[in-house]
XYZ file of C-alpha atoms in Angstrom:
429
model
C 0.000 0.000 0.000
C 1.497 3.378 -0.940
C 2.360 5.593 1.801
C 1.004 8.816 1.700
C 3.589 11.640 3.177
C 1.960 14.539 5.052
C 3.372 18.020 3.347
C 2.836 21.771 4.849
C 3.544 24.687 2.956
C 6.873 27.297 4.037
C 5.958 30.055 6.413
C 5.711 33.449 4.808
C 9.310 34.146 5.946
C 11.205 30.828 5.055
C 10.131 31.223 1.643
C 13.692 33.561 0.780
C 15.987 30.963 1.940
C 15.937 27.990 0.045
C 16.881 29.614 -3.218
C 19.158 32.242 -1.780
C 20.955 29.642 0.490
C 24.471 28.531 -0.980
C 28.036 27.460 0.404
C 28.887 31.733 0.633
C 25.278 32.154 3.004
C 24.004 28.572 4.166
C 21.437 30.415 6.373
C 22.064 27.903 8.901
C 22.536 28.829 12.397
C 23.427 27.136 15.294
C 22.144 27.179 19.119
C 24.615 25.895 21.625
C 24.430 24.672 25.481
C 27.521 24.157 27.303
C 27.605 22.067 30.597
C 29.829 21.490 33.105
C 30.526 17.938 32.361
C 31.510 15.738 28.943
C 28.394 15.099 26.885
C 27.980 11.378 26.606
C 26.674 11.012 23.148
C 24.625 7.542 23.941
C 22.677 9.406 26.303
C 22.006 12.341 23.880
C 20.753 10.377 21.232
C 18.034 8.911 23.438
C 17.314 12.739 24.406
C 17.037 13.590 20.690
C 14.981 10.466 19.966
C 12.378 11.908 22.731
C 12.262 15.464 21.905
C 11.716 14.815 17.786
C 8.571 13.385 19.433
C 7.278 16.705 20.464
C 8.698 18.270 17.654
C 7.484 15.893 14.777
C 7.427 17.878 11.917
C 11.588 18.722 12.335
C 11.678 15.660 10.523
C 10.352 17.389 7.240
C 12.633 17.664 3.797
C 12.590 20.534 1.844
C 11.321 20.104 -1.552
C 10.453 22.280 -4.926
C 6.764 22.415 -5.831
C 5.186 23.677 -9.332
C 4.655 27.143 -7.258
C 6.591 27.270 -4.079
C 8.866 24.902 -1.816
C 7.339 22.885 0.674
C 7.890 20.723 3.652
C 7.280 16.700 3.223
C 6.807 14.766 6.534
C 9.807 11.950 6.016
C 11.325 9.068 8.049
C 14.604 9.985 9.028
C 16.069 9.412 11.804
C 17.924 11.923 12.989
C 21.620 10.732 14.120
C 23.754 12.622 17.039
C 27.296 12.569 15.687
C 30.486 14.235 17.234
C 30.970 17.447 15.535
C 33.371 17.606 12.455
C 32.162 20.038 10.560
C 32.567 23.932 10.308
C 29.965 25.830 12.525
C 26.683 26.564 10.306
C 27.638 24.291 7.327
C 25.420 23.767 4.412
C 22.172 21.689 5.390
C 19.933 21.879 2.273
C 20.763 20.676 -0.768
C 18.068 20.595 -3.735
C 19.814 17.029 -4.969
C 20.335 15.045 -1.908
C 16.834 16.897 0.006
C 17.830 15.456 4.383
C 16.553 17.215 7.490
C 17.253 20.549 7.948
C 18.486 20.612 11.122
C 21.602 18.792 12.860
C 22.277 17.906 16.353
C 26.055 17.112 17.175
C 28.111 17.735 20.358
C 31.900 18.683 21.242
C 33.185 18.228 24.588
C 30.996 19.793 27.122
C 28.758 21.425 24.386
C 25.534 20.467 22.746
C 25.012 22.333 19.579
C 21.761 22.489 17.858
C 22.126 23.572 14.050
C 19.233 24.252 12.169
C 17.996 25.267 8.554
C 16.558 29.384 8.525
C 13.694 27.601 6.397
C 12.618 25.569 9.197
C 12.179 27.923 12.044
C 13.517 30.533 13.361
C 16.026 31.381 16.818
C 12.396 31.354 18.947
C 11.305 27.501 17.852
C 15.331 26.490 17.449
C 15.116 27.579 20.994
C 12.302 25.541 22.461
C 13.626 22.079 20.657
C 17.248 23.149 22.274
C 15.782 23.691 25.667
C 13.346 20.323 25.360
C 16.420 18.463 23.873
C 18.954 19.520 27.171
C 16.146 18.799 29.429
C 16.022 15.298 28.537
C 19.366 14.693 28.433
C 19.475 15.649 32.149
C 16.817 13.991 32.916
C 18.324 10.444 32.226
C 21.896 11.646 33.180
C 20.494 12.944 36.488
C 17.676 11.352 37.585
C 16.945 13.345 40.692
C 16.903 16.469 38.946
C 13.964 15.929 37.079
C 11.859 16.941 38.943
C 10.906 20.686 37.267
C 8.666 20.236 34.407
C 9.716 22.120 31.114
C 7.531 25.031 29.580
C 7.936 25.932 26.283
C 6.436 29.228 26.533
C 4.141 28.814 29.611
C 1.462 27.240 27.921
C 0.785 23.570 26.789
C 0.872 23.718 23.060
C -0.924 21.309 20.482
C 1.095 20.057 17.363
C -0.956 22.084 15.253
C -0.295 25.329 17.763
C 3.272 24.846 17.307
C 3.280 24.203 13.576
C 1.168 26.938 12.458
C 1.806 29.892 10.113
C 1.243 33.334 12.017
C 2.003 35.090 9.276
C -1.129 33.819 7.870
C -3.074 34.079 11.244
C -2.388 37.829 11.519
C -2.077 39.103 7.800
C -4.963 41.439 7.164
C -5.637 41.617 3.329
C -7.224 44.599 3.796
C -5.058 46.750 5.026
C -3.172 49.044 2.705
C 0.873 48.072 2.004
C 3.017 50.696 1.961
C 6.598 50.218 0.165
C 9.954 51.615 1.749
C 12.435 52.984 -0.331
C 15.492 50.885 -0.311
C 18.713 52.647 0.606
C 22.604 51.355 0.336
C 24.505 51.098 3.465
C 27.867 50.551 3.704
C 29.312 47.192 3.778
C 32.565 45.883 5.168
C 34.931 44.570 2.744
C 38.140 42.390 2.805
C 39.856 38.761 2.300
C 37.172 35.602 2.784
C 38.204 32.659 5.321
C 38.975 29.515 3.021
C 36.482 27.116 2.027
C 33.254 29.402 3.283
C 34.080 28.955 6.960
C 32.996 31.079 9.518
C 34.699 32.694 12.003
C 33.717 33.215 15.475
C 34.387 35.194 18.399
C 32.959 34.654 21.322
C 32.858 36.901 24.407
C 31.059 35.954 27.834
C 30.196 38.647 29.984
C 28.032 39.514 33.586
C 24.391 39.876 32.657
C 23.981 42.476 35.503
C 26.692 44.092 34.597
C 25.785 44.851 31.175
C 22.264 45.428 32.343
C 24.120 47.796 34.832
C 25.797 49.716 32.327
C 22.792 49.742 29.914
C 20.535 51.066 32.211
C 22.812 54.329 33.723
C 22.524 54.821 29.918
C 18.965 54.750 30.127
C 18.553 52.204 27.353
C 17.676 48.539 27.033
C 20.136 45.825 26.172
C 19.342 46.198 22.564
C 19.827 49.175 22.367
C 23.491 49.921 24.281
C 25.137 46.884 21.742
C 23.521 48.127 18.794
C 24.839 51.837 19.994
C 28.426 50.427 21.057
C 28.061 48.160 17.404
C 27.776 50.733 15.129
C 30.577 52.874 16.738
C 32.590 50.088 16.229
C 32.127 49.603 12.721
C 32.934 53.553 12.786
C 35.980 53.024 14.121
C 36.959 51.292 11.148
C 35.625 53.210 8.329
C 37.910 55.517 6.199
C 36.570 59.188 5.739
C 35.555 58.399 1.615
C 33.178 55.553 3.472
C 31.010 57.699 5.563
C 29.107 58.944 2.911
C 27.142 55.813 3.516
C 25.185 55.454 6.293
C 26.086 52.162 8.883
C 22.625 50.097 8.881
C 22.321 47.412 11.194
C 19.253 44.652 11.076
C 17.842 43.510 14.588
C 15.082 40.540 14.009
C 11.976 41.389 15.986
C 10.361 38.288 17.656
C 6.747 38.787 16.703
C 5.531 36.522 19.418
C 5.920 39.807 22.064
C 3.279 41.475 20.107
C 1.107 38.782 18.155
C 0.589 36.032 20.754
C 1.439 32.827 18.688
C 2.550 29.175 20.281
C 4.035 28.281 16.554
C 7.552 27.091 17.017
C 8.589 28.026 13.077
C 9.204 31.375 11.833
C 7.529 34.205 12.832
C 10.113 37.347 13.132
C 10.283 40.535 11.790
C 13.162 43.112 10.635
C 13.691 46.478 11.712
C 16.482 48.471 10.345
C 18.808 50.966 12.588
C 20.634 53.036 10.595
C 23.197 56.058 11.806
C 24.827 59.058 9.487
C 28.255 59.178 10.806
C 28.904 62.077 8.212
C 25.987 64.186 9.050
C 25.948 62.976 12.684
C 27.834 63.116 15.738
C 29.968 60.205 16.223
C 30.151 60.360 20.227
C 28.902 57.674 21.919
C 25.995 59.612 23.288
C 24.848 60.970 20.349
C 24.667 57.567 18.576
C 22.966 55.876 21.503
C 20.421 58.772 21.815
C 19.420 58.062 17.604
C 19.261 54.494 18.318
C 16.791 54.635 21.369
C 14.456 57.200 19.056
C 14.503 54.401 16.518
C 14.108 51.453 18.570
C 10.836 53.665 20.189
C 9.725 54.382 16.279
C 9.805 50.916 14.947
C 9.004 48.560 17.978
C 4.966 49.231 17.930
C 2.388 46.552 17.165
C 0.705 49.216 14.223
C 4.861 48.898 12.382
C 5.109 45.053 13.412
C 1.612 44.538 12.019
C 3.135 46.754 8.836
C 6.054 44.127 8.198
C 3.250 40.977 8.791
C 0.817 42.758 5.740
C 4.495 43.406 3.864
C 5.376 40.416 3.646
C 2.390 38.201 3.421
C 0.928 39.992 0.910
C 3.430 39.208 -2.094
C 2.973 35.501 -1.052
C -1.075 36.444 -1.455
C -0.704 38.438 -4.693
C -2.418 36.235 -7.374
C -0.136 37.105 -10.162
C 2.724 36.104 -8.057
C 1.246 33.037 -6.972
C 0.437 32.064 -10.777
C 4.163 32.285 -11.457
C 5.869 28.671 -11.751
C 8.670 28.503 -9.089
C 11.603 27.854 -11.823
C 10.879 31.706 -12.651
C 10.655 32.855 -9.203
C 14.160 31.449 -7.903
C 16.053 34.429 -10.156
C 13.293 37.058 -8.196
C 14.059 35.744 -5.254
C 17.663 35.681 -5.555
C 17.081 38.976 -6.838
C 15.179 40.165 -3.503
C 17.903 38.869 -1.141
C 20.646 40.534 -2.569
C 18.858 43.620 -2.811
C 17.812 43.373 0.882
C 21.311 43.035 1.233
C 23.029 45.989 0.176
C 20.401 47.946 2.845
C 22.447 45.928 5.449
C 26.021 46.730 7.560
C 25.404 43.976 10.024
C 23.121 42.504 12.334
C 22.282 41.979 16.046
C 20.192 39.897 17.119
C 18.997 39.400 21.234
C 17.545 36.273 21.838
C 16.970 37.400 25.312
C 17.191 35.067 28.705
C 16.684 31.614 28.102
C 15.654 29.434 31.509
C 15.317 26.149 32.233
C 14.037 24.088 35.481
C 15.928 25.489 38.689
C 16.663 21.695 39.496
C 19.097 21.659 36.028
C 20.430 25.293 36.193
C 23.601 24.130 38.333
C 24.307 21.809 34.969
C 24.541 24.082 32.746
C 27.238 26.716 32.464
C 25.851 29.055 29.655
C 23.749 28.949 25.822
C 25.190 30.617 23.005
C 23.595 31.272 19.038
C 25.595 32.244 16.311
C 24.543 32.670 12.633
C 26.033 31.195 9.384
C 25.768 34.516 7.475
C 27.455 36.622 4.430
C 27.467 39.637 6.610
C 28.736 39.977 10.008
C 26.268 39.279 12.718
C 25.790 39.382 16.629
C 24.167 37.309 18.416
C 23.457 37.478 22.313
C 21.717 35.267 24.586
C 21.875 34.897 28.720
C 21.534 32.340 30.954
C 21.476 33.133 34.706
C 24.397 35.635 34.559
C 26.090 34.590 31.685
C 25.532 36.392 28.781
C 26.907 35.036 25.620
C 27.926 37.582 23.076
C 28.748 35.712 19.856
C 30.507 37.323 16.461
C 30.351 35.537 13.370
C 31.463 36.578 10.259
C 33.418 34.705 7.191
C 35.777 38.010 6.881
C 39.446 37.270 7.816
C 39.746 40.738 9.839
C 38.700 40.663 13.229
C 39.200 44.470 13.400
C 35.348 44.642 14.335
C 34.663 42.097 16.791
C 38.261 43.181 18.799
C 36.827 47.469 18.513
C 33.502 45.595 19.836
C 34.828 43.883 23.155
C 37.266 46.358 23.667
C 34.798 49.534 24.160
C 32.959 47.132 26.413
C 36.205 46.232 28.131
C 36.732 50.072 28.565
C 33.600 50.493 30.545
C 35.082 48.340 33.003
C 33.545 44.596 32.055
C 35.254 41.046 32.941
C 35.125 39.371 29.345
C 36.156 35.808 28.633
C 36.912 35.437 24.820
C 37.133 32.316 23.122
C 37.357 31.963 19.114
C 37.373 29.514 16.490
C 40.179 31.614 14.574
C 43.524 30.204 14.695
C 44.961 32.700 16.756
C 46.246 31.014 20.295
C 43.880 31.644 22.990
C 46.521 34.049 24.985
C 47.165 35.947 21.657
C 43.422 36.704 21.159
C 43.209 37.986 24.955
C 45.775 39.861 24.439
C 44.883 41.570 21.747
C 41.349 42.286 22.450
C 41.955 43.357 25.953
């Protein structure tokens, strides 16, 4: 009897990855949990067998349909393996269609790496937390007994699987279309073979908070500041005449309540004139906190929903065979490129049970991107500030830690770069 396969269409915002994906941008990024104790990979692979139970449809491929990609419901079983790859290495391919996500583990670290088409740093989150909570439940017993919630809620498959772009796209409503306008980019010499490098700096939450807060901004808001006078610090005079843009993701979830664990996130774009600006400190952080007050309201998140969804909804797109929507799509994402500098994205504070906490030392993200990116995520009173980039010059990241480092923050650096360990404090601090 033939076996029918269950299939779900891409979210609204997956639908640019899969044809803009490629060895240069695999749009894979990776979630990581580091413990204070060797993972023991038997144990891990029972933890992953349990949590693709919650998470069922994680074991879709990614295949091309007559109009769009879609997801198809497939058998395979996903295999922990020790890690020997580059971080955020290629996970689709159109001729050899596997799972988009993998789980592998070095050391003391459990990384989860997952396909942008699949779900974004929100769901990625939820499987990582559901994944490390088994795992210490049958590697410590008597510490299970806190019960994990996802988001505070018991969720339903279909809850966790559904679009919310469709949920909360209006068709009604009037789209309006933002001029597009070129940042500046940073330039140089490529790592070999696509790889990316990372820098990694691990800071006090409260402190941060601390300093953040005497500032009279948010989190967000101080790093983006203390980013893009960074990437000033850098610039030549003839490159100023370009404005420094850098993307945050907005997690819709804090203004659309939603229990889907795929994508549902949003762009906002802060962008500073160091030409026909100040370049202080102050003056950038005070442009950055009018912006972040501009752009984070439901009436501009429910803007970017209508945005988006509605070129999926147009009929005349829709009528369009895919084959000749890959080159508009391709198209689209390096267009939406050239608006970006870099990015920074806060996951924000990820918890787990109180009885596990003393297991766990801290959870990091970083992002397989063409453009430099930021990622920062806390745990307890860690906070995990993670660099990625596949530029050889680490001229950013070591302008980045070091202004923090000036306003008088304990940071412990580790990198993928070949650098020694001692040379990299050294030369950041």
């Amino acid at each position: 009897m033939k076996v029918i396969q269950k299939w779900s269409r891409l979210d609204n915002a997956a639908k640019i990855f899969p044809p803009t994906s490629s060895k240069h941008d695999s749009n894979v990024f990776r979630f990581t949990c580091e413990l204070y104790e060797t993972v023991d990979p038997q144990v891990l692979q029972h933890a992953l067998d349990r949590t693709i139970v919650r998470f069922p449809f994680y074991k879709s491929i990614l295949k091309r349909g007559m109009f769009w990609y879609y997801l198809e419901e497939s058998q395979q079983r996903p295999i922990v393996k020790e890690e020997n790859e580059s971080p955020c290495a290629p996970l689709y391919s159109a001729d050899r269609p596997g799972l988009l996500f993998r789980v592998c583990y070095y050391k003391k670290r459990i990384n989860l790496e997952v396909f942008h088409a699949l779900t974004d740093g929100v769901g990625a989150v939820q499987f990582l937390r559901t994944l490390v909570y088994f795992y210490l439940a049958e590697k410590h017993p008597d510490c299970a007994g806190g019960e994990l919630q996802l988001d505070g809620r018991a969720s339903s498959q279909e809850q966790i699987r559904q679009d919310a772009f469709e949920q909360y796209y209006d068709k009604d409503k009037k789209v309006r279309r933002e001029k597009a306008n070129h940042a500046y980019r940073l330039r140089g010499a490529h790592l070999p073979d696509h790889r990316i490098g990372i820098v990694e700096g691990v800071l006090s939450t409260k402190a941060v908070l601390k300093n953040a807060h005497e500032c009279r901004a948010s989190m967000s808001e101080f790093l983006t500041a203390i980013l893009l006078c960074s990437i000033n610090d850098g610039m030549a005079v003839r490159d100023r005449l370009k404005p420094v843009a850098i993307t945050v993701p907005v997690n819709l979830r804090q203004f659309f309540p939603t229990q889907t664990a795929r994508n549902f996130f949003g762009i906002i774009h802060i962008s500073y004139d160091f030409k026909g600006s100040g370049a202080s400190f102050p003056e950038v952080l005070a442009k950055v906190r009018s912006s972040f007050k501009e752009l984070l309201v439901p009436e501009n998140m429910l803007e970017i929903i209508n945005r988006y969804a509605s070129l999926e909804n147009n009929f005349v797109i829709r009528a369009i065979p895919l084959e000749a929507k890959i080159p508009c799509l391709r198209f689209a994402g390096w267009r939406a490129e050239r608006e970006d500098t870099a990015a920074l994205s806060n996951i924000g504070k990820i918890s787990m049970p109180p009885e596990m906490a003393g297991f766990i030392r801290l959870f990091d993200a970083f992002v397989g991107t063409g453009h430099p990116q930021i990622c920062l995520c806390s745990f307890g009173d860690a906070l995990a500030i993670s660099y990625s980039s596949q530029l050889e010059s680490t001229d950013l990241p070591r302008c980045f830690f070091h202004r923090l480092a000036e306003l008088g923050l304990d940071i412990e650096i580790n990198s993928n770069l070949e650098q020694s360990e001692e040379e990299e404090a050294d030369a950041v601090l």
